[in-house]
Amino acid sequence: MSEADAESTGREIWIEKYRPQTLDDIHGQEETIERVKSYVEGGELPHMLFTGPAGVGKTTTATAIAREIYGDDWRGNFLELNASDERGIDVVRDRIKNFARSAFGGEDYRIIFLDEADSLTSDAQSALRRTMEQFSDNTRFILSCNYSSKIIDPIQSRCAVFRYSPLSDDAVAAQIREIATAEGIEITDEGLDALVYAANGDMRRAINNLQAAATTGDVVDEEAVYTVTATARPEEVEEMVAAAVAGDFPKARATLDMLLTDVGMAGGDIVDQLHRSAWEFDLDDRAVVRLLERLGEADYRIAEGANEQVQLEALLAALSLDDEE
Ligand SMILES: Nc1ncnc2c1ncn2[C@@H]1O[C@H](COP(=O)(O)OP(=O)(O)OP(=O)(O)O)[C@@H](O)[C@H]1O
Ligand SMILES: [Mg+2]
């Protein structure tokens, strides 16, 4: 269910219900948030570029800044736009112009939050840079992106850059516990571990999975979490690799099939999970190194659009053949 659908059906989704409202309520990202705070407290907000993976607090920080500066009026002084708006950069620029030119209620400047700035072509970014300059008297831009390398230098050099990391397991666990308590949900230790594992540093994913798991029964346990997440249990990916390394290709392939078909995982997610856990498997170092080398290849090919199942089977096949050398 999309965020808009949830709103229209009146069921509140927890990622919004529990979105931190102040900078102090944001979990993790301590150094980044400290720097943001020093700018907000100093009263002179620069243009900012927030960069980092999904679901770690970038949009949340931007709205918390607006609440801190404008109080209850924040919505009137904060324009949120998505750079990947399918109607094009011209529509985005028109909305920026209208917002910057409309009457001000006594504030020195307003904030324009531009999400997915890295989806803009470099030409569109050059146009954006001119727009930023044109309105820099009375607007501050906060740009958000997943990859700062995709943002042109002239924009980067005009912004204070803030890097967000995947959230630590402790930060995710702390927020999940708070929400479970607030919602009166019982969650087992194994259930919490499974949520944290499946989230892989993405708080949005952790909270959405908690909400989904909570609808499956009275208690959120490991079973409930793996039912809703399309994530393999760590033991399952380990067994698959162990079988391949031991030369038992049919067994490895059967596990792969189960993960793709029954669990419903995407091949790219299996690659990510293998990569995360490789050093925790009960394998000798040589086998881990072979696995990592093959993963690099599969990852690249899948990213280039190759068939996921073919690539993963080839990876397992290579691991099981290598053993016979
Ligand atoms: N550091 C955090 N502390 C507490 N909650 C968080 C944190 N980061 C994210 N969340 C939760 O996850 C939801 C999504 O976070 P947010 O919108 O800030 O992600 P984002 O970093 O902007 O991701 P994207 O790159 O996908 O836009 C928030 O509504 C909030 O509930
Ligand atoms: Mg965001």
Short mmCIF file of C-alpha atoms and ligand atoms in Angstrom, two decimals:
data_model
loop_
_atom_site.label_atom_id
_atom_site.label_comp_id
_atom_site.label_asym_id
_atom_site.label_seq_id
_atom_site.Cartn_x
_atom_site.Cartn_y
_atom_site.Cartn_z
CA MET A 1 0.00 0.00 0.00
CA SER A 2 1.41 3.39 -0.93
CA GLU A 3 1.60 6.25 1.57
CA ALA A 4 -1.20 8.10 -0.28
CA ASP A 5 -3.48 5.03 -0.26
CA ALA A 6 -2.95 4.63 3.46
CA GLU A 7 -3.97 8.22 4.05
CA SER A 8 -7.08 7.99 1.91
CA THR A 9 -8.26 4.84 3.72
CA GLY A 10 -7.68 6.61 7.03
CA ARG A 11 -5.24 4.00 8.29
CA GLU A 12 -2.19 5.73 9.52
CA ILE A 13 1.09 4.29 8.44
CA TRP A 14 3.65 4.09 11.17
CA ILE A 15 6.56 5.59 9.24
CA GLU A 16 4.57 8.84 9.20
CA LYS A 17 3.02 8.48 12.63
CA TYR A 18 6.45 7.97 14.20
CA ARG A 19 8.52 10.26 11.98
CA PRO A 20 10.71 12.20 14.42
CA GLN A 21 9.52 15.80 14.67
CA THR A 22 12.63 17.32 16.19
CA LEU A 23 16.31 16.89 15.42
CA ASP A 24 16.79 15.45 18.91
CA ASP A 25 14.33 12.63 18.20
CA ILE A 26 16.31 11.33 15.22
CA HIS A 27 18.10 8.08 16.05
CA GLY A 28 21.72 7.56 15.01
CA GLN A 29 23.48 9.94 12.53
CA GLU A 30 24.87 11.74 15.60
CA GLU A 31 27.68 13.73 13.97
CA THR A 32 25.58 14.77 10.98
CA ILE A 33 22.70 15.91 13.18
CA GLU A 34 25.09 17.83 15.47
CA ARG A 35 26.38 19.76 12.46
CA VAL A 36 22.87 20.46 11.23
CA LYS A 37 21.93 21.72 14.68
CA SER A 38 24.85 24.11 14.86
CA TYR A 39 23.69 25.73 11.61
CA VAL A 40 20.06 25.92 12.75
CA GLU A 41 21.03 27.39 16.13
CA GLY A 42 23.39 29.87 14.45
CA GLY A 43 20.41 31.16 12.46
CA GLU A 44 22.28 31.27 9.15
CA LEU A 45 21.17 28.30 7.12
CA PRO A 46 23.38 27.52 4.10
CA HIS A 47 22.15 25.58 1.09
CA MET A 48 22.50 21.94 2.08
CA LEU A 49 23.04 18.64 0.33
CA PHE A 50 21.95 15.50 2.17
CA THR A 51 23.39 12.34 0.73
CA GLY A 52 23.01 8.71 1.74
CA PRO A 53 20.96 5.53 1.35
CA ALA A 54 17.17 5.21 1.59
CA GLY A 55 15.22 5.41 4.82
CA VAL A 56 17.90 6.81 7.10
CA GLY A 57 16.53 10.25 7.99
CA LYS A 58 17.26 12.73 5.17
CA THR A 59 13.69 13.92 4.55
CA THR A 60 13.03 13.66 8.28
CA THR A 61 15.92 16.03 9.01
CA ALA A 62 14.66 18.55 6.47
CA THR A 63 11.16 18.66 7.97
CA ALA A 64 12.58 18.80 11.51
CA ILE A 65 14.70 21.83 10.50
CA ALA A 66 11.58 23.55 9.13
CA ARG A 67 9.64 22.84 12.32
CA GLU A 68 12.49 24.18 14.39
CA ILE A 69 12.85 27.39 12.40
CA TYR A 70 9.19 28.18 11.67
CA GLY A 71 7.30 26.39 14.45
CA ASP A 72 3.66 25.64 13.64
CA ASP A 73 3.83 27.69 10.42
CA TRP A 74 6.42 25.40 8.95
CA ARG A 75 4.28 24.03 6.12
CA GLY A 76 3.79 27.51 4.63
CA ASN A 77 7.53 28.10 4.57
CA PHE A 78 8.65 24.73 3.32
CA LEU A 79 8.21 23.50 -0.24
CA GLU A 80 8.87 19.83 -0.88
CA LEU A 81 9.52 18.88 -4.49
CA ASN A 82 10.66 15.76 -6.22
CA ALA A 83 13.32 16.35 -8.85
CA SER A 84 12.27 13.22 -10.71
CA ASP A 85 8.79 14.73 -11.26
CA GLU A 86 7.78 13.07 -14.51
CA ARG A 87 6.48 16.39 -15.85
CA GLY A 88 10.07 17.62 -16.08
CA ILE A 89 12.50 20.12 -14.63
CA ASP A 90 10.55 23.09 -16.04
CA VAL A 91 7.57 22.27 -13.84
CA VAL A 92 9.91 21.99 -10.86
CA ARG A 93 11.50 25.35 -11.65
CA ASP A 94 8.10 27.02 -12.09
CA ARG A 95 7.00 25.81 -8.68
CA ILE A 96 10.25 27.08 -7.14
CA LYS A 97 9.73 30.48 -8.77
CA ASN A 98 6.12 30.77 -7.61
CA PHE A 99 7.06 29.80 -4.09
CA ALA A 100 10.03 32.18 -3.90
CA ARG A 101 8.00 35.07 -5.31
CA SER A 102 4.82 34.64 -3.27
CA ALA A 103 4.32 36.97 -0.30
CA PHE A 104 6.41 36.34 2.78
CA GLY A 105 5.05 36.30 6.31
CA GLY A 106 7.98 38.02 7.96
CA GLU A 107 10.52 35.24 7.53
CA ASP A 108 13.95 36.04 6.06
CA TYR A 109 13.91 33.02 3.86
CA ARG A 110 11.94 29.90 3.02
CA ILE A 111 13.18 26.39 2.52
CA ILE A 112 12.89 24.41 -0.70
CA PHE A 113 13.49 20.72 -0.22
CA LEU A 114 14.35 18.96 -3.47
CA ASP A 115 14.27 15.20 -3.18
CA GLU A 116 16.05 12.84 -5.60
CA ALA A 117 18.29 15.62 -6.91
CA ASP A 118 20.58 12.95 -8.37
CA SER A 119 17.87 11.98 -10.84
CA LEU A 120 18.46 15.25 -12.74
CA THR A 121 20.66 15.23 -15.83
CA SER A 122 23.72 17.52 -15.65
CA ASP A 123 21.96 20.00 -17.95
CA ALA A 124 18.97 20.10 -15.62
CA GLN A 125 21.34 20.49 -12.68
CA SER A 126 22.99 23.47 -14.37
CA ALA A 127 19.55 25.03 -14.80
CA LEU A 128 18.81 24.28 -11.15
CA ARG A 129 22.05 25.93 -10.10
CA ARG A 130 21.00 29.14 -11.87
CA THR A 131 17.61 28.97 -10.19
CA MET A 132 19.32 28.55 -6.82
CA GLU A 133 21.39 31.67 -7.45
CA GLN A 134 18.45 33.66 -8.75
CA PHE A 135 16.49 33.13 -5.54
CA SER A 136 19.27 32.82 -2.99
CA ASP A 137 18.22 36.08 -1.27
CA ASN A 138 15.08 34.61 0.17
CA THR A 139 15.30 30.84 -0.24
CA ARG A 140 17.53 28.08 1.06
CA PHE A 141 17.73 24.82 -0.82
CA ILE A 142 18.07 21.45 0.81
CA LEU A 143 18.88 18.85 -1.83
CA SER A 144 18.60 15.17 -1.07
CA CYS A 145 20.20 12.35 -3.03
CA ASN A 146 21.43 8.80 -2.73
CA TYR A 147 24.71 9.37 -4.61
CA SER A 148 26.55 12.67 -4.20
CA SER A 149 28.87 11.70 -7.08
CA LYS A 150 25.91 12.29 -9.41
CA ILE A 151 25.62 15.93 -8.32
CA ILE A 152 27.62 18.40 -10.43
CA ASP A 153 30.52 20.16 -8.71
CA PRO A 154 29.11 23.71 -9.03
CA ILE A 155 26.11 22.63 -6.95
CA GLN A 156 28.18 20.67 -4.44
CA SER A 157 30.46 23.64 -3.88
CA ARG A 158 27.46 25.88 -3.12
CA CYS A 159 26.11 23.51 -0.49
CA ALA A 160 27.17 22.30 2.93
CA VAL A 161 27.31 18.53 2.37
CA PHE A 162 25.92 16.14 4.99
CA ARG A 163 26.56 12.41 4.73
CA TYR A 164 24.06 9.91 6.10
CA SER A 165 25.07 6.34 6.78
CA PRO A 166 22.98 3.17 7.01
CA LEU A 167 21.64 3.18 10.58
CA SER A 168 23.35 1.01 13.16
CA ASP A 169 21.56 -2.10 14.41
CA ASP A 170 21.26 -0.43 17.82
CA ALA A 171 19.61 2.67 16.38
CA VAL A 172 17.09 0.58 14.43
CA ALA A 173 16.38 -1.67 17.43
CA ALA A 174 15.84 1.31 19.72
CA GLN A 175 13.25 2.91 17.43
CA ILE A 176 11.46 -0.41 16.80
CA ARG A 177 11.20 -1.01 20.55
CA GLU A 178 9.77 2.48 21.09
CA ILE A 179 7.11 1.98 18.41
CA ALA A 180 6.21 -1.52 19.63
CA THR A 181 5.73 -0.14 23.14
CA ALA A 182 3.65 2.79 21.91
CA GLU A 183 1.44 0.44 19.86
CA GLY A 184 1.20 -2.12 22.65
CA ILE A 185 2.75 -4.86 20.53
CA GLU A 186 4.61 -7.81 21.95
CA ILE A 187 7.84 -8.49 20.11
CA THR A 188 10.25 -11.33 20.90
CA ASP A 189 14.04 -10.86 20.99
CA GLU A 190 14.35 -13.07 17.89
CA GLY A 191 11.62 -11.06 16.17
CA LEU A 192 13.48 -7.85 16.89
CA ASP A 193 16.77 -9.33 15.64
CA ALA A 194 15.06 -10.48 12.44
CA LEU A 195 13.57 -7.01 11.83
CA VAL A 196 16.95 -5.38 12.35
CA TYR A 197 18.65 -7.90 10.07
CA ALA A 198 16.08 -7.51 7.29
CA ALA A 199 16.24 -3.72 7.55
CA ASN A 200 19.97 -3.60 6.85
CA GLY A 201 20.25 -0.04 8.17
CA ASP A 202 17.02 1.23 6.54
CA MET A 203 14.64 2.50 9.24
CA ARG A 204 11.73 2.90 6.84
CA ARG A 205 11.98 -0.76 5.94
CA ALA A 206 12.24 -1.80 9.60
CA ILE A 207 9.11 0.14 10.58
CA ASN A 208 7.08 -0.99 7.56
CA ASN A 209 8.02 -4.59 8.29
CA LEU A 210 7.06 -4.18 11.94
CA GLN A 211 3.66 -2.83 10.93
CA ALA A 212 3.12 -5.66 8.44
CA ALA A 213 4.29 -8.34 10.88
CA ALA A 214 2.02 -6.95 13.59
CA THR A 215 -1.04 -7.76 11.47
CA THR A 216 -0.18 -11.47 11.21
CA GLY A 217 -0.82 -12.36 14.86
CA ASP A 218 -0.59 -11.38 18.50
CA VAL A 219 3.17 -11.60 18.82
CA VAL A 220 5.85 -10.36 16.44
CA ASP A 221 8.32 -13.23 16.40
CA GLU A 222 10.95 -14.40 13.94
CA GLU A 223 8.38 -16.38 11.95
CA ALA A 224 6.08 -13.36 11.54
CA VAL A 225 8.96 -11.18 10.38
CA TYR A 226 10.28 -13.60 7.78
CA THR A 227 6.75 -14.19 6.51
CA VAL A 228 6.32 -10.52 5.61
CA THR A 229 9.81 -9.47 4.57
CA ALA A 230 10.90 -11.48 1.52
CA THR A 231 14.24 -11.82 3.26
CA ALA A 232 16.08 -15.12 3.57
CA ARG A 233 17.00 -16.31 7.03
CA PRO A 234 20.76 -15.97 7.45
CA GLU A 235 20.95 -19.78 7.85
CA GLU A 236 19.29 -20.32 4.48
CA VAL A 237 21.77 -18.32 2.43
CA GLU A 238 24.62 -19.89 4.40
CA GLU A 239 23.31 -23.43 3.72
CA MET A 240 23.02 -22.64 0.03
CA VAL A 241 26.62 -21.48 -0.21
CA ALA A 242 27.91 -24.29 2.00
CA ALA A 243 26.22 -26.87 -0.25
CA ALA A 244 27.77 -25.30 -3.36
CA VAL A 245 31.24 -25.14 -1.81
CA ALA A 246 30.89 -28.79 -0.79
CA GLY A 247 30.19 -29.66 -4.44
CA ASP A 248 26.47 -30.40 -3.93
CA PHE A 249 25.13 -28.21 -6.74
CA PRO A 250 21.61 -29.72 -6.86
CA LYS A 251 21.06 -28.91 -3.19
CA ALA A 252 22.40 -25.37 -3.58
CA ARG A 253 20.20 -24.85 -6.62
CA ALA A 254 17.10 -26.12 -4.80
CA THR A 255 17.68 -23.59 -2.01
CA LEU A 256 18.14 -20.81 -4.55
CA ASP A 257 14.89 -21.82 -6.23
CA MET A 258 13.10 -21.75 -2.88
CA LEU A 259 14.42 -18.23 -2.12
CA LEU A 260 13.43 -16.85 -5.53
CA THR A 261 10.06 -18.58 -5.78
CA ASP A 262 8.71 -19.29 -2.28
CA VAL A 263 10.31 -16.43 -0.35
CA GLY A 264 9.91 -14.18 -3.39
CA MET A 265 13.31 -12.54 -3.16
CA ALA A 266 14.84 -10.46 -5.93
CA GLY A 267 18.17 -11.79 -7.19
CA GLY A 268 19.88 -8.52 -6.36
CA ASP A 269 18.74 -8.84 -2.75
CA ILE A 270 20.20 -12.35 -2.54
CA VAL A 271 23.50 -10.95 -3.82
CA ASP A 272 23.37 -8.19 -1.18
CA GLN A 273 22.58 -10.64 1.59
CA LEU A 274 25.41 -12.97 0.55
CA HIS A 275 27.76 -10.02 0.45
CA ARG A 276 26.75 -8.80 3.91
CA SER A 277 27.04 -12.18 5.55
CA ALA A 278 29.96 -13.78 3.69
CA TRP A 279 32.46 -13.38 6.52
CA GLU A 280 30.00 -14.72 9.08
CA PHE A 281 29.54 -18.03 7.24
CA ASP A 282 31.26 -21.11 8.59
CA LEU A 283 33.57 -21.32 5.58
CA ASP A 284 37.34 -21.27 5.25
CA ASP A 285 38.86 -17.99 4.07
CA ARG A 286 39.62 -19.31 0.62
CA ALA A 287 35.97 -20.20 0.04
CA VAL A 288 34.88 -16.75 1.21
CA VAL A 289 37.31 -15.08 -1.16
CA ARG A 290 36.02 -17.21 -4.05
CA LEU A 291 32.47 -16.34 -3.11
CA LEU A 292 33.23 -12.61 -3.02
CA GLU A 293 34.94 -12.74 -6.38
CA ARG A 294 31.95 -14.51 -7.97
CA LEU A 295 29.53 -12.15 -6.25
CA GLY A 296 31.26 -9.17 -7.81
CA GLU A 297 30.66 -10.66 -11.22
CA ALA A 298 27.02 -11.60 -10.57
CA ASP A 299 26.30 -8.19 -9.04
CA TYR A 300 27.69 -6.38 -12.06
CA ARG A 301 25.83 -8.52 -14.56
CA ILE A 302 22.53 -8.28 -12.70
CA ALA A 303 22.93 -4.50 -12.51
CA GLU A 304 23.51 -4.51 -16.27
CA GLY A 305 20.22 -6.32 -16.75
CA ALA A 306 21.25 -9.96 -17.00
CA ASN A 307 18.82 -12.67 -15.90
CA GLU A 308 19.07 -12.97 -12.11
CA GLN A 309 18.38 -16.67 -11.85
CA VAL A 310 20.92 -17.52 -14.53
CA GLN A 311 23.57 -15.39 -12.83
CA LEU A 312 22.98 -16.85 -9.39
CA GLU A 313 22.96 -20.41 -10.69
CA ALA A 314 26.20 -19.70 -12.51
CA LEU A 315 27.66 -18.37 -9.24
CA LEU A 316 26.67 -21.54 -7.35
CA ALA A 317 27.89 -23.72 -10.22
CA ALA A 318 31.27 -22.00 -10.22
CA LEU A 319 31.59 -22.44 -6.46
CA SER A 320 30.78 -26.15 -6.67
CA LEU A 321 33.16 -26.76 -9.58
CA ASP A 322 36.05 -24.82 -8.01
CA ASP A 323 36.06 -27.34 -5.18
CA GLU A 324 37.03 -30.18 -7.49
CA GLU A 325 40.23 -28.53 -8.75
N1 LIG B 1 17.29 8.28 11.91
C1 LIG B 1 15.99 7.99 12.08
N2 LIG B 1 15.43 7.98 13.32
C2 LIG B 1 14.12 7.66 13.47
N3 LIG B 1 13.28 7.35 12.47
C3 LIG B 1 13.79 7.34 11.22
C4 LIG B 1 15.15 7.68 10.96
N4 LIG B 1 15.37 7.60 9.64
C5 LIG B 1 14.22 7.24 9.10
N5 LIG B 1 13.25 7.08 10.03
C6 LIG B 1 11.86 6.63 9.79
O1 LIG B 1 11.79 6.20 8.44
C7 LIG B 1 10.90 7.02 7.67
C8 LIG B 1 11.59 7.40 6.37
O2 LIG B 1 12.71 8.23 6.62
P1 LIG B 1 13.12 9.45 5.68
O3 LIG B 1 11.93 9.88 4.91
O4 LIG B 1 13.81 10.45 6.50
O5 LIG B 1 14.14 8.69 4.73
P2 LIG B 1 15.16 9.31 3.66
O6 LIG B 1 16.54 9.21 4.22
O7 LIG B 1 14.67 10.62 3.20
O8 LIG B 1 15.06 8.20 2.50
P3 LIG B 1 14.91 8.36 0.87
O9 LIG B 1 16.31 8.44 0.34
O10 LIG B 1 14.26 7.06 0.48
O11 LIG B 1 14.07 9.55 0.61
C9 LIG B 1 10.59 8.23 8.55
O12 LIG B 1 9.25 8.60 8.38
C10 LIG B 1 10.83 7.73 9.95
O13 LIG B 1 9.65 7.15 10.46
MG MG B 2 13.56 11.17 1.53
#
